[in-house]
Tab-separated table of C-alpha atoms in Angstrom:
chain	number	residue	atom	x	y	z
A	4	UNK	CA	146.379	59.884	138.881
A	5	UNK	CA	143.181	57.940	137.683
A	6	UNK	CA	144.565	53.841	138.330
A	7	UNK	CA	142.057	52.954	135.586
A	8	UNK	CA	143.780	55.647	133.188
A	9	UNK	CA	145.295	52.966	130.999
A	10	UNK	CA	142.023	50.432	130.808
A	11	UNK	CA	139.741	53.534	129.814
A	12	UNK	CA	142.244	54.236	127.325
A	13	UNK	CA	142.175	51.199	125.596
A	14	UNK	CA	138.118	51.080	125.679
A	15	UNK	CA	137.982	54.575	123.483
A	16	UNK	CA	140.473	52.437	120.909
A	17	UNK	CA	138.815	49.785	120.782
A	18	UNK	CA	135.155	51.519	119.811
A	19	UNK	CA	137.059	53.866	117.671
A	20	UNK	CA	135.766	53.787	113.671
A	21	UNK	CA	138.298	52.462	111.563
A	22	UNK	CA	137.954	55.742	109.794
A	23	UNK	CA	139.532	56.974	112.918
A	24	UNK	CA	142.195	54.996	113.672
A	25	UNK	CA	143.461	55.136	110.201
A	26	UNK	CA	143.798	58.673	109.842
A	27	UNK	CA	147.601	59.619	108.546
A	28	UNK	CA	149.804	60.894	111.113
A	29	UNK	CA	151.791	62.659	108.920
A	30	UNK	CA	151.896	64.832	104.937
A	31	UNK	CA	153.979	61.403	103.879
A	32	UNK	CA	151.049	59.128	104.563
A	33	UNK	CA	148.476	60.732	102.899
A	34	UNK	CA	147.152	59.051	100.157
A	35	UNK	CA	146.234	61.533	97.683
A	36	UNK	CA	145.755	65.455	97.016
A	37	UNK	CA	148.885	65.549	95.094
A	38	UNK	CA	148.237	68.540	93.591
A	39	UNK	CA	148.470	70.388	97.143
A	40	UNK	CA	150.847	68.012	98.516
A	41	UNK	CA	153.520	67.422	96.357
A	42	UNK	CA	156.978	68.196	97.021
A	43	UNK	CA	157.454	71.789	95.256
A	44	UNK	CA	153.707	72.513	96.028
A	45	UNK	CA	152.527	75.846	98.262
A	46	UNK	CA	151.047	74.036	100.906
A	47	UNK	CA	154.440	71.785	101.435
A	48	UNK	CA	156.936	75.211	100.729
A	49	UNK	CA	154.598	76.833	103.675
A	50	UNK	CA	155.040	74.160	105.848
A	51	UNK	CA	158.692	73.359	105.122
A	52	UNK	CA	159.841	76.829	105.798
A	53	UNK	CA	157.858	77.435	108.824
A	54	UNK	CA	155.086	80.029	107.859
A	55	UNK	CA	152.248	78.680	107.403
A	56	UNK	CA	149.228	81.652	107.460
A	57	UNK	CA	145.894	80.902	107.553
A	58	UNK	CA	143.804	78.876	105.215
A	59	UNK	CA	140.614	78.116	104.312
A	60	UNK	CA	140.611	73.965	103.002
A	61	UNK	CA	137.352	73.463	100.807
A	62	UNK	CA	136.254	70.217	99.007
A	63	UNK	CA	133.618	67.586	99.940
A	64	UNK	CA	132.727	65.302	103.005
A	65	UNK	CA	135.489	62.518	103.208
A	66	UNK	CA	138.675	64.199	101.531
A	67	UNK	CA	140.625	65.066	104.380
A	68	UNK	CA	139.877	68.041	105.598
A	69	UNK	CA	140.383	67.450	109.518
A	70	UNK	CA	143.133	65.389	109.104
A	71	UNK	CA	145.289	67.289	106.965
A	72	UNK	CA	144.194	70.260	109.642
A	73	UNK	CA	145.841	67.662	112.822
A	74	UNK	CA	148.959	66.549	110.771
A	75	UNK	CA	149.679	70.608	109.518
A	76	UNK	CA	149.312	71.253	113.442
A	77	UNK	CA	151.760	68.047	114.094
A	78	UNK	CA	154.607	69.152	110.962
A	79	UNK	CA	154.417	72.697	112.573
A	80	UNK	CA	154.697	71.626	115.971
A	81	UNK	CA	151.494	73.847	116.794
A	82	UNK	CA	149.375	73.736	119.345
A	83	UNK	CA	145.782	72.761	118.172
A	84	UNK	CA	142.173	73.689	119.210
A	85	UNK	CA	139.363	72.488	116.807
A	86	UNK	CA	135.570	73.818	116.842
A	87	UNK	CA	132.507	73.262	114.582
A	88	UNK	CA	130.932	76.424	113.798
A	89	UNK	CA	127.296	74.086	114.123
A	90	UNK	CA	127.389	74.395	117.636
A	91	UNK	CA	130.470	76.547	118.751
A	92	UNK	CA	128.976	79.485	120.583
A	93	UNK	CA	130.402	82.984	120.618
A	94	UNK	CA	131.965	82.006	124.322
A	95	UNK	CA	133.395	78.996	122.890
A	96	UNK	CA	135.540	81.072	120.577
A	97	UNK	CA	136.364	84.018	123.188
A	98	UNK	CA	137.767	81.108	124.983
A	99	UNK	CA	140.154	79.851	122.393
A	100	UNK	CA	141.133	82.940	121.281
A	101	UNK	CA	142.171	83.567	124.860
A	102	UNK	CA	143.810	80.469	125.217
A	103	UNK	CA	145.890	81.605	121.820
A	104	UNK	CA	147.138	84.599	123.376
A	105	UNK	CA	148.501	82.727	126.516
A	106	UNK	CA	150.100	80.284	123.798
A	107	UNK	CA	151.819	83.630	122.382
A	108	UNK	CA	152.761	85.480	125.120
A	109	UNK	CA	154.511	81.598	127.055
A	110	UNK	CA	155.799	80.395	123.693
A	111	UNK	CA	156.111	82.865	120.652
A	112	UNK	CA	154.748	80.826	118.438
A	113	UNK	CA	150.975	80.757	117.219
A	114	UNK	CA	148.751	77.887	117.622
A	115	UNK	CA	146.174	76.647	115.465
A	116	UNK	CA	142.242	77.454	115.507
A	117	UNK	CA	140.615	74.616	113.325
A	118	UNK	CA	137.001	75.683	112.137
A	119	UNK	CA	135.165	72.971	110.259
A	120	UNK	CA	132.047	74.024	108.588
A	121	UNK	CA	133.176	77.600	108.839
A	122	UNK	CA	130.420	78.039	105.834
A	123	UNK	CA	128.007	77.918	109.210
A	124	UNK	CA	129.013	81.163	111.187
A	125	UNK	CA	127.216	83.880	109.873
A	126	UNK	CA	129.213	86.532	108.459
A	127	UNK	CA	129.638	88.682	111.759
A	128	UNK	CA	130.841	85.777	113.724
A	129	UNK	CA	133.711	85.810	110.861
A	130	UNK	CA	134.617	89.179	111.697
A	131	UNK	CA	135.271	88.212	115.263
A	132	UNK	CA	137.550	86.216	113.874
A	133	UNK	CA	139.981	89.220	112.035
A	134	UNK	CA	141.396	90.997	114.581
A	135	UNK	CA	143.165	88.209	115.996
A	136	UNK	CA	144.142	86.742	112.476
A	137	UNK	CA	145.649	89.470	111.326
A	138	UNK	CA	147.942	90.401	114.716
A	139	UNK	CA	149.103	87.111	114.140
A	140	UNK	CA	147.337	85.206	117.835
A	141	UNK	CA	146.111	82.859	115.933
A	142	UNK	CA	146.498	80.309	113.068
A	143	UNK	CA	142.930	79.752	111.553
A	144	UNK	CA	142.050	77.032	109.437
A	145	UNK	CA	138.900	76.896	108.218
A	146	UNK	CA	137.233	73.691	106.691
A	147	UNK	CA	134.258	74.258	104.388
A	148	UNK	CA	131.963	71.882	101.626
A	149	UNK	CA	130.625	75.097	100.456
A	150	UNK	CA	132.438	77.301	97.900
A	151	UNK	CA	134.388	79.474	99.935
A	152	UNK	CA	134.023	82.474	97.696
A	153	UNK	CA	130.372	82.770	98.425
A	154	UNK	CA	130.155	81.726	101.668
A	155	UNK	CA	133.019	83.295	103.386
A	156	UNK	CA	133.599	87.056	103.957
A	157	UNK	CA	136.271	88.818	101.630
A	158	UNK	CA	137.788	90.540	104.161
A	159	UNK	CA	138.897	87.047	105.899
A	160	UNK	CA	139.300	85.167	102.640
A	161	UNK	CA	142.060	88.093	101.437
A	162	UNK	CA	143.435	87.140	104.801
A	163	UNK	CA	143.559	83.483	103.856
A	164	UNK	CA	145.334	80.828	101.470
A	165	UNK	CA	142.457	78.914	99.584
A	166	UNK	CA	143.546	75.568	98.862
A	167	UNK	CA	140.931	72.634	97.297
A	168	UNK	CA	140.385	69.563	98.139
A	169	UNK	CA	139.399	66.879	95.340
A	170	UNK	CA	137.274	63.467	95.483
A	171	UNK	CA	139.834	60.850	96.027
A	172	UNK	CA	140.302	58.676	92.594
A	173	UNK	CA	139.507	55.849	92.510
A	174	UNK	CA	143.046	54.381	92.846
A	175	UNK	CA	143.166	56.224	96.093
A	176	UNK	CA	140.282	54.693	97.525
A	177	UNK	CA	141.755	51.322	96.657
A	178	UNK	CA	145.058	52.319	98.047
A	179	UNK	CA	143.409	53.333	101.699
A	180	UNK	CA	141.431	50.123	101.790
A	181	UNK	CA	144.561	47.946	100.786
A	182	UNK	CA	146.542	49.686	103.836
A	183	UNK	CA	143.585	48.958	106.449
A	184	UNK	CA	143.645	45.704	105.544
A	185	UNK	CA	147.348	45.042	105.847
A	186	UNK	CA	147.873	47.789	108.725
A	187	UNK	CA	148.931	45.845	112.019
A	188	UNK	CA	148.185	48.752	114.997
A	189	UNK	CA	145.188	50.388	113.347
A	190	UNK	CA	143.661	48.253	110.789
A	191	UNK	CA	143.132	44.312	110.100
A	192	UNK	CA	146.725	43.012	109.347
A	193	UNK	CA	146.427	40.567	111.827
A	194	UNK	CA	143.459	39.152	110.431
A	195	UNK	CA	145.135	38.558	107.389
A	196	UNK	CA	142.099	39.093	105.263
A	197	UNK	CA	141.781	39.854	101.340
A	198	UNK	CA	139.536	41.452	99.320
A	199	UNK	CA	138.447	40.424	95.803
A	200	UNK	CA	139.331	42.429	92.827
A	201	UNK	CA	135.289	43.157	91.838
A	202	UNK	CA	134.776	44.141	95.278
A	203	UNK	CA	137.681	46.326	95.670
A	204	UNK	CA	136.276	48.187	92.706
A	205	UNK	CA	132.819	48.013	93.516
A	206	UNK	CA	133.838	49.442	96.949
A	207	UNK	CA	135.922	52.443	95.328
A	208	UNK	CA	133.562	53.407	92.250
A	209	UNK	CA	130.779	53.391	94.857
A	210	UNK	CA	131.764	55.847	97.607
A	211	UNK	CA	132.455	58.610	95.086
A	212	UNK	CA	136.055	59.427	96.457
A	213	UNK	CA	134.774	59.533	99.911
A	214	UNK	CA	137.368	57.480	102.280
A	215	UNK	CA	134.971	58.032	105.085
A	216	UNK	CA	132.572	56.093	103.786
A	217	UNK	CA	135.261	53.554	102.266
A	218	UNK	CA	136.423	52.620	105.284
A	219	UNK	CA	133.587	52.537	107.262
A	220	UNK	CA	131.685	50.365	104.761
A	221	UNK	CA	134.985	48.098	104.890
A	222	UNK	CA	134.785	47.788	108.717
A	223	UNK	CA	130.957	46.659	108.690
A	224	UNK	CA	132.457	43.850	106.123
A	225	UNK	CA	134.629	42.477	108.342
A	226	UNK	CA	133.099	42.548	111.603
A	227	UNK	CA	130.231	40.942	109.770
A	228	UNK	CA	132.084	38.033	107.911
A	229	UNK	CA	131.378	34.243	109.257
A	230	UNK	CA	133.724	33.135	111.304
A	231	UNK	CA	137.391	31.890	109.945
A	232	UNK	CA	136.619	33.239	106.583
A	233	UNK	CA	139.028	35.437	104.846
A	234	UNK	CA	137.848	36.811	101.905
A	235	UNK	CA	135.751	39.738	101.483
A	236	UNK	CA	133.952	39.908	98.133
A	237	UNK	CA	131.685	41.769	95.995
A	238	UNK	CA	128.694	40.541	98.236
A	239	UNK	CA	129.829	41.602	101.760
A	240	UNK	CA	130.821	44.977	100.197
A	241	UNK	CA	127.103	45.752	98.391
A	242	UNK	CA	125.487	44.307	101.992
A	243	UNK	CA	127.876	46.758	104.073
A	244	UNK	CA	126.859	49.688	101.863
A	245	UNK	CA	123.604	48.884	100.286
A	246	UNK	CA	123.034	51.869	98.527
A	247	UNK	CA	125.028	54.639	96.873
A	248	UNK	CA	124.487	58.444	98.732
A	249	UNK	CA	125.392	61.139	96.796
A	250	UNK	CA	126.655	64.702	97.744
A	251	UNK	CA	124.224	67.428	96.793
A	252	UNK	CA	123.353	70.547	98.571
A	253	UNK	CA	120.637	72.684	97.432
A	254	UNK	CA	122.222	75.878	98.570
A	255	UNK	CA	125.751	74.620	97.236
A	256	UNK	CA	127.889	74.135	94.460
A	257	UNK	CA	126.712	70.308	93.760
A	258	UNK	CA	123.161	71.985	93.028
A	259	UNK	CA	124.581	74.616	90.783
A	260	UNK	CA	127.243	73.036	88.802
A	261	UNK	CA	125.078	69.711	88.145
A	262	UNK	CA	122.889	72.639	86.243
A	263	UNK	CA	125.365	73.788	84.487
A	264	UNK	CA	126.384	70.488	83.463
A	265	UNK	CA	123.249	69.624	82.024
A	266	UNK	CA	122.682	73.265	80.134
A	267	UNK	CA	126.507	73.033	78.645
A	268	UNK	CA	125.553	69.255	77.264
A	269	UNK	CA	122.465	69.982	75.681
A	270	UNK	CA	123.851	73.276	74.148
A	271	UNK	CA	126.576	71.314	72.987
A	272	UNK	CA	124.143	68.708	71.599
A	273	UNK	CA	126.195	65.207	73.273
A	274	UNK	CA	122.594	63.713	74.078
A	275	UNK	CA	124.066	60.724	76.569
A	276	UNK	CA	126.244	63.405	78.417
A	277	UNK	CA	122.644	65.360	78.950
A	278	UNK	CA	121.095	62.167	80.017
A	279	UNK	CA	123.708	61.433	82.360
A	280	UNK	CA	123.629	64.806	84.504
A	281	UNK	CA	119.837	64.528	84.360
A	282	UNK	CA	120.008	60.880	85.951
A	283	UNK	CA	122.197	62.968	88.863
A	284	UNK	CA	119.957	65.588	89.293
A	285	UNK	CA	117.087	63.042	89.675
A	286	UNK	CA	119.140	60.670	92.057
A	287	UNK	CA	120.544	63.591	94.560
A	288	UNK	CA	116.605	64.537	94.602
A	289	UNK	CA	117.103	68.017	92.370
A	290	UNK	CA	113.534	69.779	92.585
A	291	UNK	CA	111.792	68.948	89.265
A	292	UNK	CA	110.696	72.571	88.942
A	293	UNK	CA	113.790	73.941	88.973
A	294	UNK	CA	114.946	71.468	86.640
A	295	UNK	CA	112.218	72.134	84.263
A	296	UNK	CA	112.257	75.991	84.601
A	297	UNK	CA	116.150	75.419	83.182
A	298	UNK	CA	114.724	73.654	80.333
A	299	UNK	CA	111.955	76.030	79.240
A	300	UNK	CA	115.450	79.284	79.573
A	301	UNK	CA	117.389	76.776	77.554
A	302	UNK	CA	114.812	75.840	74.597
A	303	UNK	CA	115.106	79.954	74.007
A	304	UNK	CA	118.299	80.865	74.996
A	305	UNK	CA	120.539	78.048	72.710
A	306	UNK	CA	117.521	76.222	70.596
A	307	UNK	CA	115.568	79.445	69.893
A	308	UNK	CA	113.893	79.796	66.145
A	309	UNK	CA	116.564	77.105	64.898
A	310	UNK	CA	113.592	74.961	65.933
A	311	UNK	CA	110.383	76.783	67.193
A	312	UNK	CA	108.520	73.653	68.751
A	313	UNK	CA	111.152	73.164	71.431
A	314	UNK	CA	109.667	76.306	73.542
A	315	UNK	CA	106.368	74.871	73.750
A	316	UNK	CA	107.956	71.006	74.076
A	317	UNK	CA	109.832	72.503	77.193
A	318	UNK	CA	106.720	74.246	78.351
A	319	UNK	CA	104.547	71.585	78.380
A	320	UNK	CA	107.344	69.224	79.980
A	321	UNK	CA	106.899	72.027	82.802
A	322	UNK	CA	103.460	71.577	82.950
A	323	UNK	CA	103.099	67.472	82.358
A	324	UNK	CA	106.121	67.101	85.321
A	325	UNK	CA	103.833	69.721	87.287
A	326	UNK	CA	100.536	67.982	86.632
A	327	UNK	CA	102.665	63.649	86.940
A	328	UNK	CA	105.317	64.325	89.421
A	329	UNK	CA	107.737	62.143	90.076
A	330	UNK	CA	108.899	59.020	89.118
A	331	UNK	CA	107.001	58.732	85.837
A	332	UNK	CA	108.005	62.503	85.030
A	333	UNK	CA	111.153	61.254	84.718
A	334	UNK	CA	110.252	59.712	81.191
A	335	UNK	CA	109.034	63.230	80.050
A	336	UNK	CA	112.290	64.923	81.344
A	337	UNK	CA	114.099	62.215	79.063
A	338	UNK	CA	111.657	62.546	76.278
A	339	UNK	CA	112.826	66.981	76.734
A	340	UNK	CA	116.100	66.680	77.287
A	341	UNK	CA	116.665	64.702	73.962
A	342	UNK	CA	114.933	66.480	71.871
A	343	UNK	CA	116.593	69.369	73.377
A	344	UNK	CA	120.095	67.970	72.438
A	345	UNK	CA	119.036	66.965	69.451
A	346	UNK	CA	117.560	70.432	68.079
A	347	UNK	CA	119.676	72.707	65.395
A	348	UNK	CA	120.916	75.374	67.531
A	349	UNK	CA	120.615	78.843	67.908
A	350	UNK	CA	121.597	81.569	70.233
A	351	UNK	CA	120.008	84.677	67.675
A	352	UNK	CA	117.576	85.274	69.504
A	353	UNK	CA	119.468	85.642	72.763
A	354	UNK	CA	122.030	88.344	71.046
A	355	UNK	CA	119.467	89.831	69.610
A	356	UNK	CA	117.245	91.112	72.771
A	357	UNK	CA	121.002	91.311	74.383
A	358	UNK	CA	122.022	93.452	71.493
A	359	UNK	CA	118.643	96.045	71.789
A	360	UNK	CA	118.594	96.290	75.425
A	361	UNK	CA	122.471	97.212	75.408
A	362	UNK	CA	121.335	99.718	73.193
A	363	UNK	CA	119.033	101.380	74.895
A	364	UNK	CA	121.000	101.472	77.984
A	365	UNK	CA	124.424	102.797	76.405
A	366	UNK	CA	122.781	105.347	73.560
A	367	UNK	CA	120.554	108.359	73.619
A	368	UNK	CA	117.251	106.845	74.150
A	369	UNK	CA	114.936	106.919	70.082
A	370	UNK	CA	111.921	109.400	70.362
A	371	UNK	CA	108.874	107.123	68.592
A	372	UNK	CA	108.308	108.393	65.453
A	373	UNK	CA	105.526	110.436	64.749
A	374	UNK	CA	103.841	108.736	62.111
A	375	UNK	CA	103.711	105.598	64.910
A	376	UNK	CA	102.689	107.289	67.905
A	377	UNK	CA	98.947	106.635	69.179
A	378	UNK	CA	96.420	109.066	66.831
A	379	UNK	CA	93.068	107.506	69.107
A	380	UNK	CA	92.393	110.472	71.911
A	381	UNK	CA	90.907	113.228	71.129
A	382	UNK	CA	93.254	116.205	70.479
A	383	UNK	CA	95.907	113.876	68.892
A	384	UNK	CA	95.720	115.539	65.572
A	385	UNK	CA	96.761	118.717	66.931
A	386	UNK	CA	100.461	116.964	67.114
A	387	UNK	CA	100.336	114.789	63.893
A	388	UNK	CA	100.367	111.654	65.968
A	389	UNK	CA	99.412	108.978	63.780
A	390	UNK	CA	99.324	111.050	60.556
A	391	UNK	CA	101.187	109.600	57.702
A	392	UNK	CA	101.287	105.763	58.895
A	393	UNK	CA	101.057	102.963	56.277
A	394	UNK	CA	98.599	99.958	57.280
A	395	UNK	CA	100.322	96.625	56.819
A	396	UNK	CA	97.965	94.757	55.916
A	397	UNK	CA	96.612	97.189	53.053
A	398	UNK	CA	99.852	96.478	50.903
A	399	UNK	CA	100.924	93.323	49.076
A	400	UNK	CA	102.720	90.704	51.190
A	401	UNK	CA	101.386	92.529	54.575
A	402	UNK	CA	104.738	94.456	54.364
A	403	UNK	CA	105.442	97.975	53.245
A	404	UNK	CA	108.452	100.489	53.055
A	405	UNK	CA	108.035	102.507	56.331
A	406	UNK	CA	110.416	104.135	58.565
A	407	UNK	CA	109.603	102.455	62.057
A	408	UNK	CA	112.472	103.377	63.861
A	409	UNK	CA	114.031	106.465	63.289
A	410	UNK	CA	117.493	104.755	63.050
A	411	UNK	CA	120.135	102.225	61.315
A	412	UNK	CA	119.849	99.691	63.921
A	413	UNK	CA	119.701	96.239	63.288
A	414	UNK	CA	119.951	93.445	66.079
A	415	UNK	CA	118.410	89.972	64.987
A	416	UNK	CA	121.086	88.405	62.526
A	417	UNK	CA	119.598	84.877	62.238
A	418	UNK	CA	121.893	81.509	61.790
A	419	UNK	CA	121.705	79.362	59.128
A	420	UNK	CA	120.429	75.987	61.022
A	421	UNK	CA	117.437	74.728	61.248
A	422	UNK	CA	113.659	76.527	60.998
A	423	UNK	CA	115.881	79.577	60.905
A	424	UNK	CA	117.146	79.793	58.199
A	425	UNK	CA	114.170	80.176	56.424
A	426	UNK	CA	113.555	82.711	58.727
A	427	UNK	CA	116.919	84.635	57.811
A	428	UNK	CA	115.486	84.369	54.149
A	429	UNK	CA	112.629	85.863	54.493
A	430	UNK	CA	113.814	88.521	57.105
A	431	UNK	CA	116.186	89.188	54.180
A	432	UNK	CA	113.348	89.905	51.758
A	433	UNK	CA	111.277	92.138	54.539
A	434	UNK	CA	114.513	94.341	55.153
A	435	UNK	CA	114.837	95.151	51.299
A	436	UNK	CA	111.085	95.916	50.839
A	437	UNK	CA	111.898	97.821	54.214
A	438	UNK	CA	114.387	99.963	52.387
A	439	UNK	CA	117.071	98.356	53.858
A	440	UNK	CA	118.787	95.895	51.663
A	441	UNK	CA	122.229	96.808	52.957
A	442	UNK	CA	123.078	95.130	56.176
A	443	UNK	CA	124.700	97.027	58.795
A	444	UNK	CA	125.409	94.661	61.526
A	445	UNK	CA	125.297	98.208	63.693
A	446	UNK	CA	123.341	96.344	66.737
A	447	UNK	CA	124.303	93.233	66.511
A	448	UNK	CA	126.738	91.279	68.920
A	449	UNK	CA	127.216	87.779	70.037
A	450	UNK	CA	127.402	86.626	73.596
């Protein structure tokens, strides 16, 4: 028995993050999550009656991934090996997995494989993983920032309970801080400190639901504060955390769905919503060029002939961002993304290319009509190519009743907003001249 056991023991608490030492021990002392952990809930039913399966727990860094991993390991009375699949090597889990069988065969009951980051292990270093998953060796839970349904292999995710993980409010965050500050064995209670209201808030609006960083930005405040003072306010906070870090990924979900944030608020036209997941995209350091490629899609796909000069607005945004960079391209991304918003909308243009190409693909494919095929090579004549077509531009109006089709079809149905309605008048006008005064609608759908 080491003599100095009990010392070395109390050296590893002492350095030990307050993140650490507060961790909950148990499902009762977690501050939020309540839509997993509520009594009634899956997650608490599974664990209640004994059969909890494997899982896979997704959500961002600070949430509680690894924690709620230890205390489902402590409510099941399960034994408990964690890895991170950043550095676990294939030996690494051969070992555990033989280490879960001896678990078995002594005790009958399965122990726990935690995997955080399982995102990381490529997708045949998942399969290792099914064969003892499914004869039951082995409890896996599997910790990921990454949405699970493209990062993880189906054949262990229909093995697995998905549950999410969401930011912590920030009531929650408040909560947490309150019981480190009060908390006698692992926090500051006997310091009897107090935090200001403003910095409390400051503190929980700035960490973006991350109790990681809540915490540890709470411990630098302390162990920094002059001695025999007791309050922390608004200024020890801002010094302890200086600047705000927020979560994006490139290859994740942050990336993806601040996108789609910013495309659903300009279609949608709420101008200070598009500004607002622009700012994001600029702060978590979005590439401008993807940004901008989004913008020249959009000024088609949901502006369109509503208003014509957004296209070339969106193109030369491209270019100007290309030619600026960053940060004064931020004022032309602004300058865009307004006018974007602020353009009559129109998706015609969209259903109508949608609306041909579906066409093509489901019916019998249109010969070209005669009359349009090309009459210029030699030998031409000898099929009538050519022979019988009208010359636009010989008639009144450049338009003249021709059949150049073969076909009933008719895809472009403009809206009435904007530039394009004049367009739907005047497409009205062609179509009669065309011979085709009667609309059909045959072609036409909407996305």
């Amino acid at each position: 028995m080491n003599l100095f056991a009990g010392l070395e023991e109390n050296n590893f608490a002492e350095n030990e993050p307050l993140a650490s030492r507060m961790r909950p021990r148990s499902l009762n002392e977690v501050i939020g999550q309540e839509h997993i952990l509520q009594e009634g809930k899956l997650l608490r039913r599974l664990v209640a009656a004994d059969r909890l399966g494997s899982i896979i727990l997704y959500g961002p860094p600070g949430t509680g991934k690894t924690t709620l991993a230890r205390i489902l390991a402590n409510e099941t009375a399960s034994g408990f090996r964690a890895l991170s699949a950043v550095n676990a090597s294939v030996k690494d889990v051969r070992e555990v997995l033989s280490w879960a069988s001896d678990q078995v065969a002594s005790s009958g009951k399965r122990p726990i494989l935690f995997l955080d980051e399982i995102h990381r292990f490529n997708r045949s270093q998942q399969d290792a993983l099914l064969p003892d998953v499914e004869s039951g060796i082995i409890t896996l839970i599997g910790a990921t920032t990454s949405n699970p349904f493209f990062a993880i292999n189906d054949a262990l995710l229909s093995r697995s309970q998905i549950f999410e993980l969401h930011p912590l409010t920030d009531e929650d965050i408040k909560a947490i801080v309150r019981r480190a500050l009060v908390d006698l064995k692992s926090g500051f209670g006997a310091r009897k400190l107090h935090i200001s209201d403003d910095a409390i808030a400051y503190l929980a609006a700035i960490v973006d639901g991350d109790a990681r960083r809540a915490l540890g930005a709470l411990e630098i405040a302390v162990l920094s504060l002059p001695e025999g003072e007791k309050m922390i306010d608004e200024a020890a906070i801002r010094e302890s955390i200086q600047q705000k870090t927020m979560r994006f990924d490139r290859s994740g979900n942050e990336h993806y769905d601040l996108a789609s944030a910013l495309i659903k608020s300009i279609r949608g036209s709420d101008v200070d919503a598009s500004l607002y997941w622009l700012a994001c995209g600029l702060e978590s350091g979005e590439d401008i060029r993807f940004l901008t490629r989004r913008l020249v899609i959009l000024a088609s796909e949901d502006v369109g002939n509503a208003d014509p000069q957004a296209l070339p607005l969106a193109v030369a945004t491209m270019q100007a961002c290309e030619f600026v960079g960053l940060p004064e391209c931020q004022l032309t991304l602004s300058q865009c993304v307004i006018y974007l918003a602020l353009a009559p909308k129109s998706n015609a243009a969209t259903s109508a290319i949608n609306s041909a190409r579906k066409d093509v693909r489901d019916g019998r494919t249109i010969a070209v009509p005669i009359h349009l095929r090309d009459g210029h090579y030699p030998g031409s004549e000898t099929f009538g190519h050519g022979q019988g077509y009208k010359y636009a531009h010989d008639f009144d109006g450049g338009v003249v009743e021709q059949d150049y089709l073969g076909v009933d079809r008719e895809f472009y149905m403009p809206s009435d907003r904007g530039f394009e309605k004049q367009l739907g008048v005047r497409l009205a006008e062609i179509r009669r001249q065309l011979g085709r005064a009667s609309p059909t609608n045959s072609g036409a759908t909407q996305d």
